[in-house]
mmCIF file of C-alpha atoms in Angstrom:
data_model
loop_
_atom_site.group_PDB
_atom_site.id
_atom_site.type_symbol
_atom_site.label_atom_id
_atom_site.label_comp_id
_atom_site.label_asym_id
_atom_site.label_seq_id
_atom_site.Cartn_x
_atom_site.Cartn_y
_atom_site.Cartn_z
ATOM 1 C CA UNK A 1413 -26.287 -32.062 -31.800
ATOM 2 C CA UNK A 1414 -25.758 -33.795 -35.343
ATOM 3 C CA UNK A 1415 -22.202 -32.910 -36.215
ATOM 4 C CA UNK A 1416 -19.152 -32.050 -34.433
ATOM 5 C CA UNK A 1417 -16.183 -30.878 -36.715
ATOM 6 C CA UNK A 1418 -12.831 -31.216 -35.509
ATOM 7 C CA UNK A 1419 -10.156 -28.984 -37.189
ATOM 8 C CA UNK A 1420 -6.720 -29.332 -36.221
ATOM 9 C CA UNK A 1421 -4.583 -26.339 -37.644
ATOM 10 C CA UNK A 1422 -0.943 -24.785 -37.389
ATOM 11 C CA UNK A 1423 -0.214 -21.339 -38.895
ATOM 12 C CA UNK A 1424 -3.442 -21.314 -41.385
ATOM 13 C CA UNK A 1425 -4.625 -17.687 -40.692
ATOM 14 C CA UNK A 1426 -5.444 -17.088 -44.256
ATOM 15 C CA UNK A 1427 -7.655 -20.203 -44.843
ATOM 16 C CA UNK A 1428 -9.711 -19.942 -41.543
ATOM 17 C CA UNK A 1429 -12.352 -17.197 -42.685
ATOM 18 C CA UNK A 1430 -13.005 -18.804 -45.990
ATOM 19 C CA UNK A 1431 -13.233 -22.462 -44.196
ATOM 20 C CA UNK A 1432 -15.518 -21.392 -41.593
ATOM 21 C CA UNK A 1433 -18.050 -19.421 -44.034
ATOM 22 C CA UNK A 1434 -18.063 -22.374 -46.228
ATOM 23 C CA UNK A 1435 -18.893 -24.992 -43.040
ATOM 24 C CA UNK A 1436 -21.637 -22.632 -42.221
ATOM 25 C CA UNK A 1437 -23.266 -22.518 -45.757
ATOM 26 C CA UNK A 1438 -23.281 -26.320 -45.980
ATOM 27 C CA UNK A 1439 -24.648 -26.943 -42.463
ATOM 28 C CA UNK A 1440 -27.434 -24.266 -42.971
ATOM 29 C CA UNK A 1441 -28.545 -25.761 -46.401
ATOM 30 C CA UNK A 1442 -28.935 -28.859 -44.772
ATOM 31 C CA UNK A 1443 -30.370 -28.042 -41.484
ATOM 32 C CA UNK A 1444 -27.788 -29.545 -39.254
ATOM 33 C CA UNK A 1445 -27.080 -28.767 -35.656
ATOM 34 C CA UNK A 1446 -23.362 -28.353 -35.467
ATOM 35 C CA UNK A 1447 -20.118 -27.195 -33.741
ATOM 36 C CA UNK A 1448 -16.939 -26.284 -34.984
ATOM 37 C CA UNK A 1449 -13.858 -27.142 -32.587
ATOM 38 C CA UNK A 1450 -10.757 -25.462 -34.019
ATOM 39 C CA UNK A 1451 -7.594 -26.827 -32.264
ATOM 40 C CA UNK A 1452 -4.559 -24.430 -32.716
ATOM 41 C CA UNK A 1453 -1.617 -26.440 -32.425
ATOM 42 C CA UNK A 1454 0.677 -23.650 -31.288
ATOM 43 C CA UNK A 1455 0.230 -21.429 -34.533
ATOM 44 C CA UNK A 1456 2.992 -18.429 -34.460
ATOM 45 C CA UNK A 1457 0.844 -16.497 -36.853
ATOM 46 C CA UNK A 1458 -2.400 -14.843 -36.210
ATOM 47 C CA UNK A 1459 -4.572 -18.115 -36.321
ATOM 48 C CA UNK A 1460 -5.870 -17.749 -32.936
ATOM 49 C CA UNK A 1461 -6.854 -14.149 -33.142
ATOM 50 C CA UNK A 1462 -8.576 -14.863 -36.456
ATOM 51 C CA UNK A 1463 -10.456 -17.806 -34.799
ATOM 52 C CA UNK A 1464 -11.483 -15.498 -31.648
ATOM 53 C CA UNK A 1465 -13.063 -13.011 -34.342
ATOM 54 C CA UNK A 1466 -14.860 -16.122 -35.829
ATOM 55 C CA UNK A 1467 -16.326 -17.402 -32.710
ATOM 56 C CA UNK A 1468 -17.490 -14.003 -31.533
ATOM 57 C CA UNK A 1469 -19.618 -13.854 -34.731
ATOM 58 C CA UNK A 1470 -20.868 -17.547 -34.513
ATOM 59 C CA UNK A 1471 -21.761 -19.274 -31.363
ATOM 60 C CA UNK A 1472 -21.169 -22.623 -33.022
ATOM 61 C CA UNK A 1473 -17.449 -21.823 -33.351
ATOM 62 C CA UNK A 1474 -15.027 -23.334 -30.214
ATOM 63 C CA UNK A 1475 -11.655 -23.308 -30.029
ATOM 64 C CA UNK A 1476 -8.513 -25.074 -27.965
ATOM 65 C CA UNK A 1477 -5.284 -23.512 -28.440
ATOM 66 C CA UNK A 1478 -1.975 -25.211 -27.334
ATOM 67 C CA UNK A 1479 0.697 -23.394 -25.618
ATOM 68 C CA UNK A 1480 3.403 -25.037 -28.072
ATOM 69 C CA UNK A 1481 3.432 -27.166 -31.166
ATOM 70 C CA UNK A 1482 2.620 -30.595 -29.983
ATOM 71 C CA UNK A 1483 1.355 -32.478 -33.300
ATOM 72 C CA UNK A 1484 -1.786 -33.310 -35.367
ATOM 73 C CA UNK A 1485 -2.372 -36.427 -33.045
ATOM 74 C CA UNK A 1486 -2.603 -34.423 -29.669
ATOM 75 C CA UNK A 1487 -4.598 -32.083 -31.539
ATOM 76 C CA UNK A 1488 -7.084 -34.465 -32.952
ATOM 77 C CA UNK A 1489 -7.373 -36.351 -29.695
ATOM 78 C CA UNK A 1490 -8.311 -33.125 -27.943
ATOM 79 C CA UNK A 1491 -10.944 -32.022 -30.185
ATOM 80 C CA UNK A 1492 -12.348 -36.079 -30.056
ATOM 81 C CA UNK A 1493 -12.504 -35.307 -26.092
ATOM 82 C CA UNK A 1494 -14.620 -32.239 -26.550
ATOM 83 C CA UNK A 1495 -16.974 -33.382 -29.497
ATOM 84 C CA UNK A 1496 -20.681 -33.539 -28.820
ATOM 85 C CA UNK A 1497 -21.976 -34.326 -32.053
ATOM 86 C CA UNK A 1498 -23.470 -37.744 -33.056
ATOM 87 C CA UNK A 1499 -21.163 -37.886 -35.859
ATOM 88 C CA UNK A 1500 -17.624 -36.137 -35.869
ATOM 89 C CA UNK A 1501 -16.198 -34.854 -38.874
ATOM 90 C CA UNK A 1502 -12.276 -34.343 -39.362
ATOM 91 C CA UNK A 1503 -10.838 -32.115 -41.855
ATOM 92 C CA UNK A 1504 -7.745 -29.935 -42.355
ATOM 93 C CA UNK A 1505 -7.778 -26.441 -42.266
ATOM 94 C CA UNK A 1506 -5.973 -25.615 -45.718
ATOM 95 C CA UNK A 1507 -9.070 -25.667 -47.692
ATOM 96 C CA UNK A 1508 -7.786 -28.867 -49.547
ATOM 97 C CA UNK A 1509 -10.712 -30.970 -47.617
ATOM 98 C CA UNK A 1510 -14.032 -29.844 -49.241
ATOM 99 C CA UNK A 1511 -16.842 -29.211 -46.748
ATOM 100 C CA UNK A 1512 -19.322 -29.871 -49.267
ATOM 101 C CA UNK A 1513 -18.639 -33.958 -48.591
ATOM 102 C CA UNK A 1514 -20.222 -33.464 -44.905
ATOM 103 C CA UNK A 1515 -23.683 -34.304 -46.033
ATOM 104 C CA UNK A 1516 -22.816 -37.658 -47.597
ATOM 105 C CA UNK A 1517 -20.240 -38.496 -44.827
ATOM 106 C CA UNK A 1518 -23.179 -38.075 -42.088
ATOM 107 C CA UNK A 1519 -25.574 -40.110 -44.144
ATOM 108 C CA UNK A 1520 -23.078 -42.831 -44.331
ATOM 109 C CA UNK A 1521 -22.483 -42.939 -40.918
ATOM 110 C CA UNK A 1522 -26.132 -42.503 -39.567
ATOM 111 C CA UNK A 1523 -28.054 -44.496 -42.466
ATOM 112 C CA UNK A 1524 -25.752 -47.016 -43.909
ATOM 113 C CA UNK A 1525 -24.523 -48.084 -40.380
ATOM 114 C CA UNK A 1526 -20.495 -47.192 -40.575
ATOM 115 C CA UNK A 1527 -18.359 -46.869 -37.502
ATOM 116 C CA UNK A 1528 -15.926 -44.758 -39.461
ATOM 117 C CA UNK A 1529 -15.686 -43.454 -43.118
ATOM 118 C CA UNK A 1530 -12.490 -42.241 -44.578
ATOM 119 C CA UNK A 1531 -12.171 -40.183 -47.260
ATOM 120 C CA UNK A 1532 -10.233 -41.128 -50.666
ATOM 121 C CA UNK A 1533 -8.482 -38.498 -52.551
ATOM 122 C CA UNK A 1534 -8.613 -40.500 -55.654
ATOM 123 C CA UNK A 1535 -7.284 -37.455 -57.831
ATOM 124 C CA UNK A 1536 -4.491 -35.680 -55.960
ATOM 125 C CA UNK A 1537 -2.866 -32.343 -56.959
ATOM 126 C CA UNK A 1538 0.451 -33.335 -55.028
ATOM 127 C CA UNK A 1539 3.521 -34.001 -56.868
ATOM 128 C CA UNK A 1540 5.017 -37.317 -57.605
ATOM 129 C CA UNK A 1541 7.825 -36.826 -54.425
ATOM 130 C CA UNK A 1542 4.562 -37.019 -51.993
ATOM 131 C CA UNK A 1543 2.254 -39.224 -54.006
ATOM 132 C CA UNK A 1544 4.376 -42.411 -54.678
ATOM 133 C CA UNK A 1545 5.448 -42.813 -51.276
ATOM 134 C CA UNK A 1546 2.002 -42.361 -50.054
ATOM 135 C CA UNK A 1547 0.874 -45.348 -52.472
ATOM 136 C CA UNK A 1548 3.399 -47.222 -50.947
ATOM 137 C CA UNK A 1549 2.957 -46.292 -47.498
ATOM 138 C CA UNK A 1550 -1.005 -47.388 -47.923
ATOM 139 C CA UNK A 1551 -0.068 -50.461 -49.179
ATOM 140 C CA UNK A 1552 1.880 -51.519 -46.301
ATOM 141 C CA UNK A 1553 -0.619 -50.226 -43.850
ATOM 142 C CA UNK A 1554 -3.608 -52.315 -45.642
ATOM 143 C CA UNK A 1555 -1.248 -55.234 -45.461
ATOM 144 C CA UNK A 1556 -0.444 -55.019 -41.721
ATOM 145 C CA UNK A 1557 -3.647 -53.518 -40.687
ATOM 146 C CA UNK A 1558 -6.164 -56.111 -42.342
ATOM 147 C CA UNK A 1559 -8.252 -53.219 -43.716
ATOM 148 C CA UNK A 1560 -8.398 -54.220 -47.244
ATOM 149 C CA UNK A 1561 -10.749 -51.512 -48.460
ATOM 150 C CA UNK A 1562 -8.857 -48.362 -47.763
ATOM 151 C CA UNK A 1563 -6.933 -46.712 -50.118
ATOM 152 C CA UNK A 1564 -5.947 -43.580 -48.186
ATOM 153 C CA UNK A 1565 -5.308 -44.082 -44.501
ATOM 154 C CA UNK A 1566 -3.903 -40.496 -43.920
ATOM 155 C CA UNK A 1567 -6.860 -38.774 -45.521
ATOM 156 C CA UNK A 1568 -7.685 -35.783 -43.053
ATOM 157 C CA UNK A 1569 -11.325 -35.588 -44.150
ATOM 158 C CA UNK A 1570 -13.108 -38.773 -42.223
ATOM 159 C CA UNK A 1571 -16.280 -39.204 -40.294
ATOM 160 C CA UNK A 1572 -17.001 -41.370 -37.169
ATOM 161 C CA UNK A 1573 -19.668 -42.382 -34.910
ATOM 162 C CA UNK A 1574 -19.129 -40.599 -31.667
ATOM 163 C CA UNK A 1575 -18.689 -43.653 -29.544
ATOM 164 C CA UNK A 1576 -15.718 -44.043 -31.772
ATOM 165 C CA UNK A 1577 -13.663 -41.371 -31.049
ATOM 166 C CA UNK A 1578 -14.495 -41.661 -27.483
ATOM 167 C CA UNK A 1579 -13.006 -45.213 -27.484
ATOM 168 C CA UNK A 1580 -9.600 -44.571 -28.925
ATOM 169 C CA UNK A 1581 -6.386 -42.614 -28.017
ATOM 170 C CA UNK A 1582 -4.638 -41.045 -30.834
ATOM 171 C CA UNK A 1583 -0.975 -40.129 -29.701
ATOM 172 C CA UNK A 1584 2.430 -39.504 -30.935
ATOM 173 C CA UNK A 1585 1.869 -39.552 -34.927
ATOM 174 C CA UNK A 1586 -1.009 -42.319 -34.802
ATOM 175 C CA UNK A 1587 -3.340 -40.025 -36.629
ATOM 176 C CA UNK A 1588 -2.332 -42.162 -39.876
ATOM 177 C CA UNK A 1589 -3.839 -45.024 -38.683
ATOM 178 C CA UNK A 1590 -7.017 -44.130 -36.871
ATOM 179 C CA UNK A 1591 -8.837 -46.572 -38.743
ATOM 180 C CA UNK A 1592 -6.692 -49.435 -37.490
ATOM 181 C CA UNK A 1593 -7.148 -48.186 -33.908
ATOM 182 C CA UNK A 1594 -10.812 -48.240 -34.456
ATOM 183 C CA UNK A 1595 -10.517 -51.738 -35.674
ATOM 184 C CA UNK A 1596 -8.692 -52.899 -32.548
ATOM 185 C CA UNK A 1597 -11.130 -51.241 -30.398
ATOM 186 C CA UNK A 1598 -13.768 -53.527 -31.915
ATOM 187 C CA UNK A 1599 -15.195 -50.782 -34.545
ATOM 188 C CA UNK A 1600 -14.850 -52.908 -37.713
ATOM 189 C CA UNK A 1601 -17.407 -51.508 -39.938
ATOM 190 C CA UNK A 1602 -15.141 -48.997 -41.718
ATOM 191 C CA UNK A 1603 -16.081 -47.373 -45.154
ATOM 192 C CA UNK A 1604 -14.444 -45.290 -47.655
ATOM 193 C CA UNK A 1605 -15.737 -42.457 -49.697
ATOM 194 C CA UNK A 1606 -14.116 -41.027 -52.843
ATOM 195 C CA UNK A 1607 -13.594 -37.162 -51.934
ATOM 196 C CA UNK A 1608 -12.429 -34.118 -54.111
ATOM 197 C CA UNK A 1609 -8.970 -33.072 -53.410
ATOM 198 C CA UNK A 1610 -8.325 -29.307 -53.741
ATOM 199 C CA UNK A 1611 -4.985 -27.510 -54.475
ATOM 200 C CA UNK A 1612 -3.487 -25.853 -51.645
ATOM 201 C CA UNK A 1613 -4.778 -21.888 -51.723
ATOM 202 C CA UNK A 1614 -2.445 -20.756 -49.056
ATOM 203 C CA UNK A 1615 0.622 -21.175 -47.453
ATOM 204 C CA UNK A 1616 2.523 -24.387 -47.768
ATOM 205 C CA UNK A 1617 2.381 -27.853 -46.289
ATOM 206 C CA UNK A 1618 3.606 -28.439 -42.793
ATOM 207 C CA UNK A 1619 4.707 -32.024 -43.219
ATOM 208 C CA UNK A 1620 7.954 -33.076 -44.452
ATOM 209 C CA UNK A 1621 9.425 -36.535 -46.221
ATOM 210 C CA UNK A 1622 10.205 -37.540 -42.379
ATOM 211 C CA UNK A 1623 6.749 -38.460 -41.694
ATOM 212 C CA UNK A 1624 6.985 -41.472 -44.036
ATOM 213 C CA UNK A 1625 9.935 -42.757 -42.109
ATOM 214 C CA UNK A 1626 8.055 -42.206 -38.850
ATOM 215 C CA UNK A 1627 4.810 -43.613 -40.289
ATOM 216 C CA UNK A 1628 6.321 -47.044 -40.760
ATOM 217 C CA UNK A 1629 7.863 -46.888 -37.415
ATOM 218 C CA UNK A 1630 4.314 -46.154 -35.812
ATOM 219 C CA UNK A 1631 2.764 -49.090 -38.066
ATOM 220 C CA UNK A 1632 5.402 -51.505 -36.527
ATOM 221 C CA UNK A 1633 4.408 -50.238 -33.168
ATOM 222 C CA UNK A 1634 0.786 -50.375 -33.493
ATOM 223 C CA UNK A 1635 0.985 -53.959 -34.972
ATOM 224 C CA UNK A 1636 3.097 -55.165 -32.049
ATOM 225 C CA UNK A 1637 0.443 -53.477 -29.528
ATOM 226 C CA UNK A 1638 -2.358 -55.156 -31.404
ATOM 227 C CA UNK A 1639 -0.817 -58.635 -31.512
ATOM 228 C CA UNK A 1640 1.109 -58.738 -28.074
ATOM 229 C CA UNK A 1641 -0.003 -55.680 -26.081
ATOM 230 C CA UNK A 1642 -1.703 -57.629 -23.646
ATOM 231 C CA UNK A 1643 0.522 -60.789 -23.708
ATOM 232 C CA UNK A 1644 4.261 -59.966 -24.239
ATOM 233 C CA UNK A 1645 5.212 -63.303 -22.787
ATOM 234 C CA UNK A 1646 3.942 -64.981 -25.855
ATOM 235 C CA UNK A 1647 6.388 -63.174 -28.320
ATOM 236 C CA UNK A 1648 9.361 -62.875 -25.840
ATOM 237 C CA UNK A 1649 8.968 -66.315 -24.299
ATOM 238 C CA UNK A 1650 8.802 -67.633 -27.848
ATOM 239 C CA UNK A 1651 11.869 -65.960 -29.054
ATOM 240 C CA UNK A 1652 13.603 -66.664 -25.604
ATOM 241 C CA UNK A 1653 12.738 -70.473 -26.096
ATOM 242 C CA UNK A 1654 14.204 -70.401 -29.787
ATOM 243 C CA UNK A 1655 17.178 -68.862 -28.537
ATOM 244 C CA UNK A 1656 17.932 -71.431 -25.624
ATOM 245 C CA UNK A 1657 17.228 -74.157 -28.479
ATOM 246 C CA UNK A 1658 19.807 -72.941 -30.423
ATOM 247 C CA UNK A 1659 22.302 -72.511 -27.530
ATOM 248 C CA UNK A 1660 21.358 -76.069 -26.270
ATOM 249 C CA UNK A 1661 22.028 -77.431 -29.640
ATOM 250 C CA UNK A 1662 25.443 -75.968 -29.773
ATOM 251 C CA UNK A 1663 26.292 -77.027 -26.281
ATOM 252 C CA UNK A 1664 25.722 -80.417 -27.670
ATOM 253 C CA UNK A 1665 27.938 -80.017 -30.511
ATOM 254 C CA UNK A 1666 30.646 -78.472 -28.221
ATOM 255 C CA UNK A 1667 30.619 -81.479 -25.772
ATOM 256 C CA UNK A 1668 30.740 -84.186 -28.577
ATOM 257 C CA UNK A 1669 33.896 -82.324 -29.970
ATOM 258 C CA UNK A 1670 35.412 -82.244 -26.725
ATOM 259 C CA UNK A 1671 34.744 -85.998 -26.042
ATOM 260 C CA UNK A 1672 36.195 -86.868 -29.434
ATOM 261 C CA UNK A 1673 39.097 -84.532 -28.699
ATOM 262 C CA UNK A 1674 39.919 -86.161 -25.460
ATOM 263 C CA UNK A 1675 39.700 -89.611 -27.209
ATOM 264 C CA UNK A 1676 41.925 -88.895 -30.058
ATOM 265 C CA UNK A 1677 45.723 -88.270 -30.050
ATOM 266 C CA UNK A 1678 45.437 -86.678 -33.399
ATOM 267 C CA UNK A 1679 42.456 -84.299 -32.859
ATOM 268 C CA UNK A 1680 42.596 -81.448 -30.569
ATOM 269 C CA UNK A 1681 39.568 -79.178 -29.728
ATOM 270 C CA UNK A 1682 40.091 -75.813 -27.795
ATOM 271 C CA UNK A 1683 36.537 -74.726 -26.532
ATOM 272 C CA UNK A 1684 37.932 -70.855 -26.832
ATOM 273 C CA UNK A 1685 38.862 -71.323 -30.454
ATOM 274 C CA UNK A 1686 35.353 -73.104 -31.239
ATOM 275 C CA UNK A 1687 32.415 -71.029 -33.023
ATOM 276 C CA UNK A 1688 29.908 -73.264 -31.300
ATOM 277 C CA UNK A 1689 31.180 -72.189 -27.855
ATOM 278 C CA UNK A 1690 30.515 -68.609 -28.489
ATOM 279 C CA UNK A 1691 27.217 -69.473 -30.563
ATOM 280 C CA UNK A 1692 26.060 -71.285 -27.375
ATOM 281 C CA UNK A 1693 27.202 -68.540 -24.948
ATOM 282 C CA UNK A 1694 25.603 -65.902 -27.073
ATOM 283 C CA UNK A 1695 22.317 -67.864 -27.481
ATOM 284 C CA UNK A 1696 21.942 -68.512 -23.867
ATOM 285 C CA UNK A 1697 22.477 -64.826 -22.785
ATOM 286 C CA UNK A 1698 19.859 -63.568 -25.348
ATOM 287 C CA UNK A 1699 17.592 -66.388 -24.449
ATOM 288 C CA UNK A 1700 17.771 -65.229 -20.954
ATOM 289 C CA UNK A 1701 17.258 -61.399 -21.849
ATOM 290 C CA UNK A 1702 14.189 -62.308 -23.958
ATOM 291 C CA UNK A 1703 12.717 -64.330 -21.210
ATOM 292 C CA UNK A 1704 13.173 -61.271 -18.608
ATOM 293 C CA UNK A 1705 11.555 -58.705 -21.026
ATOM 294 C CA UNK A 1706 8.937 -61.004 -21.244
ATOM 295 C CA UNK A 1707 8.215 -61.215 -17.798
ATOM 296 C CA UNK A 1708 8.751 -57.475 -17.181
ATOM 297 C CA UNK A 1709 6.086 -56.779 -19.763
ATOM 298 C CA UNK A 1710 3.721 -59.286 -17.937
ATOM 299 C CA UNK A 1711 4.412 -57.521 -14.670
ATOM 300 C CA UNK A 1712 3.577 -54.040 -16.337
ATOM 301 C CA UNK A 1713 0.608 -55.429 -17.853
ATOM 302 C CA UNK A 1714 -0.701 -56.960 -14.690
ATOM 303 C CA UNK A 1715 -0.376 -53.582 -12.678
ATOM 304 C CA UNK A 1716 -1.775 -51.488 -15.507
ATOM 305 C CA UNK A 1717 -5.200 -50.049 -14.578
ATOM 306 C CA UNK A 1718 -6.483 -50.747 -18.033
ATOM 307 C CA UNK A 1719 -5.756 -54.438 -18.018
ATOM 308 C CA UNK A 1720 -9.274 -55.412 -17.703
ATOM 309 C CA UNK A 1721 -10.933 -52.805 -19.366
ATOM 310 C CA UNK A 1722 -13.051 -53.841 -22.631
ATOM 311 C CA UNK A 1723 -15.449 -52.219 -24.704
ATOM 312 C CA UNK A 1724 -18.696 -53.629 -24.247
ATOM 313 C CA UNK A 1725 -20.927 -53.489 -27.424
ATOM 314 C CA UNK A 1726 -24.287 -54.495 -25.734
ATOM 315 C CA UNK A 1727 -25.611 -55.236 -22.288
ATOM 316 C CA UNK A 1728 -29.159 -56.889 -21.798
#
């Protein structure tokens, strides 16, 4: 099979027939063998009923329906597990992503050798309240991930080599950072294509401003996992050592001041009134906690079934 199109959706009953027909036209015009996997993320409208009707008239259409709303990342991950095509295309169901982009995305994967191609909606039809935070978010993501050539990490229109989607796990709200996940899995040939952004035709957006806050928190989690996920003692041990050093220096200051006080008739030093005493006490406790966190992390890693699972690019 040439292409699997994975489409997560939530309450998009109006756009589904038009999107399905559009994809079918593109596939037939280019002679692609394909499948469309709709992942219904617990819709409360008639979306699932519409998909049943579409599937009855087109054997290339398949669907998975969640019992409740889990989010876009679980929907994508579920679709990825079922995708059979050599190239996997993801797009949103709201008609803001154009299926006419599929042939060029397919060519970039199969002929140009990219592992992942991310769309860039250079010209957007969104309000400033959405575009300005998006630009700040993408700038931060480029800096943290080291993927300098992507302008839009969160674009729903992407193309993947099939092996990529089988070796990454998209959970929580990590769909924003799929290029970063792919890079961490060893797929580093990541490209970008300017794609057409269309104004929403039906309904309204399902994402609020909280996604920007959650996005930064997820980015911090992903950065930490990529740097210290298999070696937690490196970061916690370093922090614990620094706290112990501060505490040790504070103890030395306390001892010197106490010795001076004991040998002086005019200078009196009281331990419980000294800031250095409390600094040494707090630093020692925090240092111990950091070390224990590191040890616990190492124990978890050593007992993880995935601790020695590595992606092998080639075996001769």
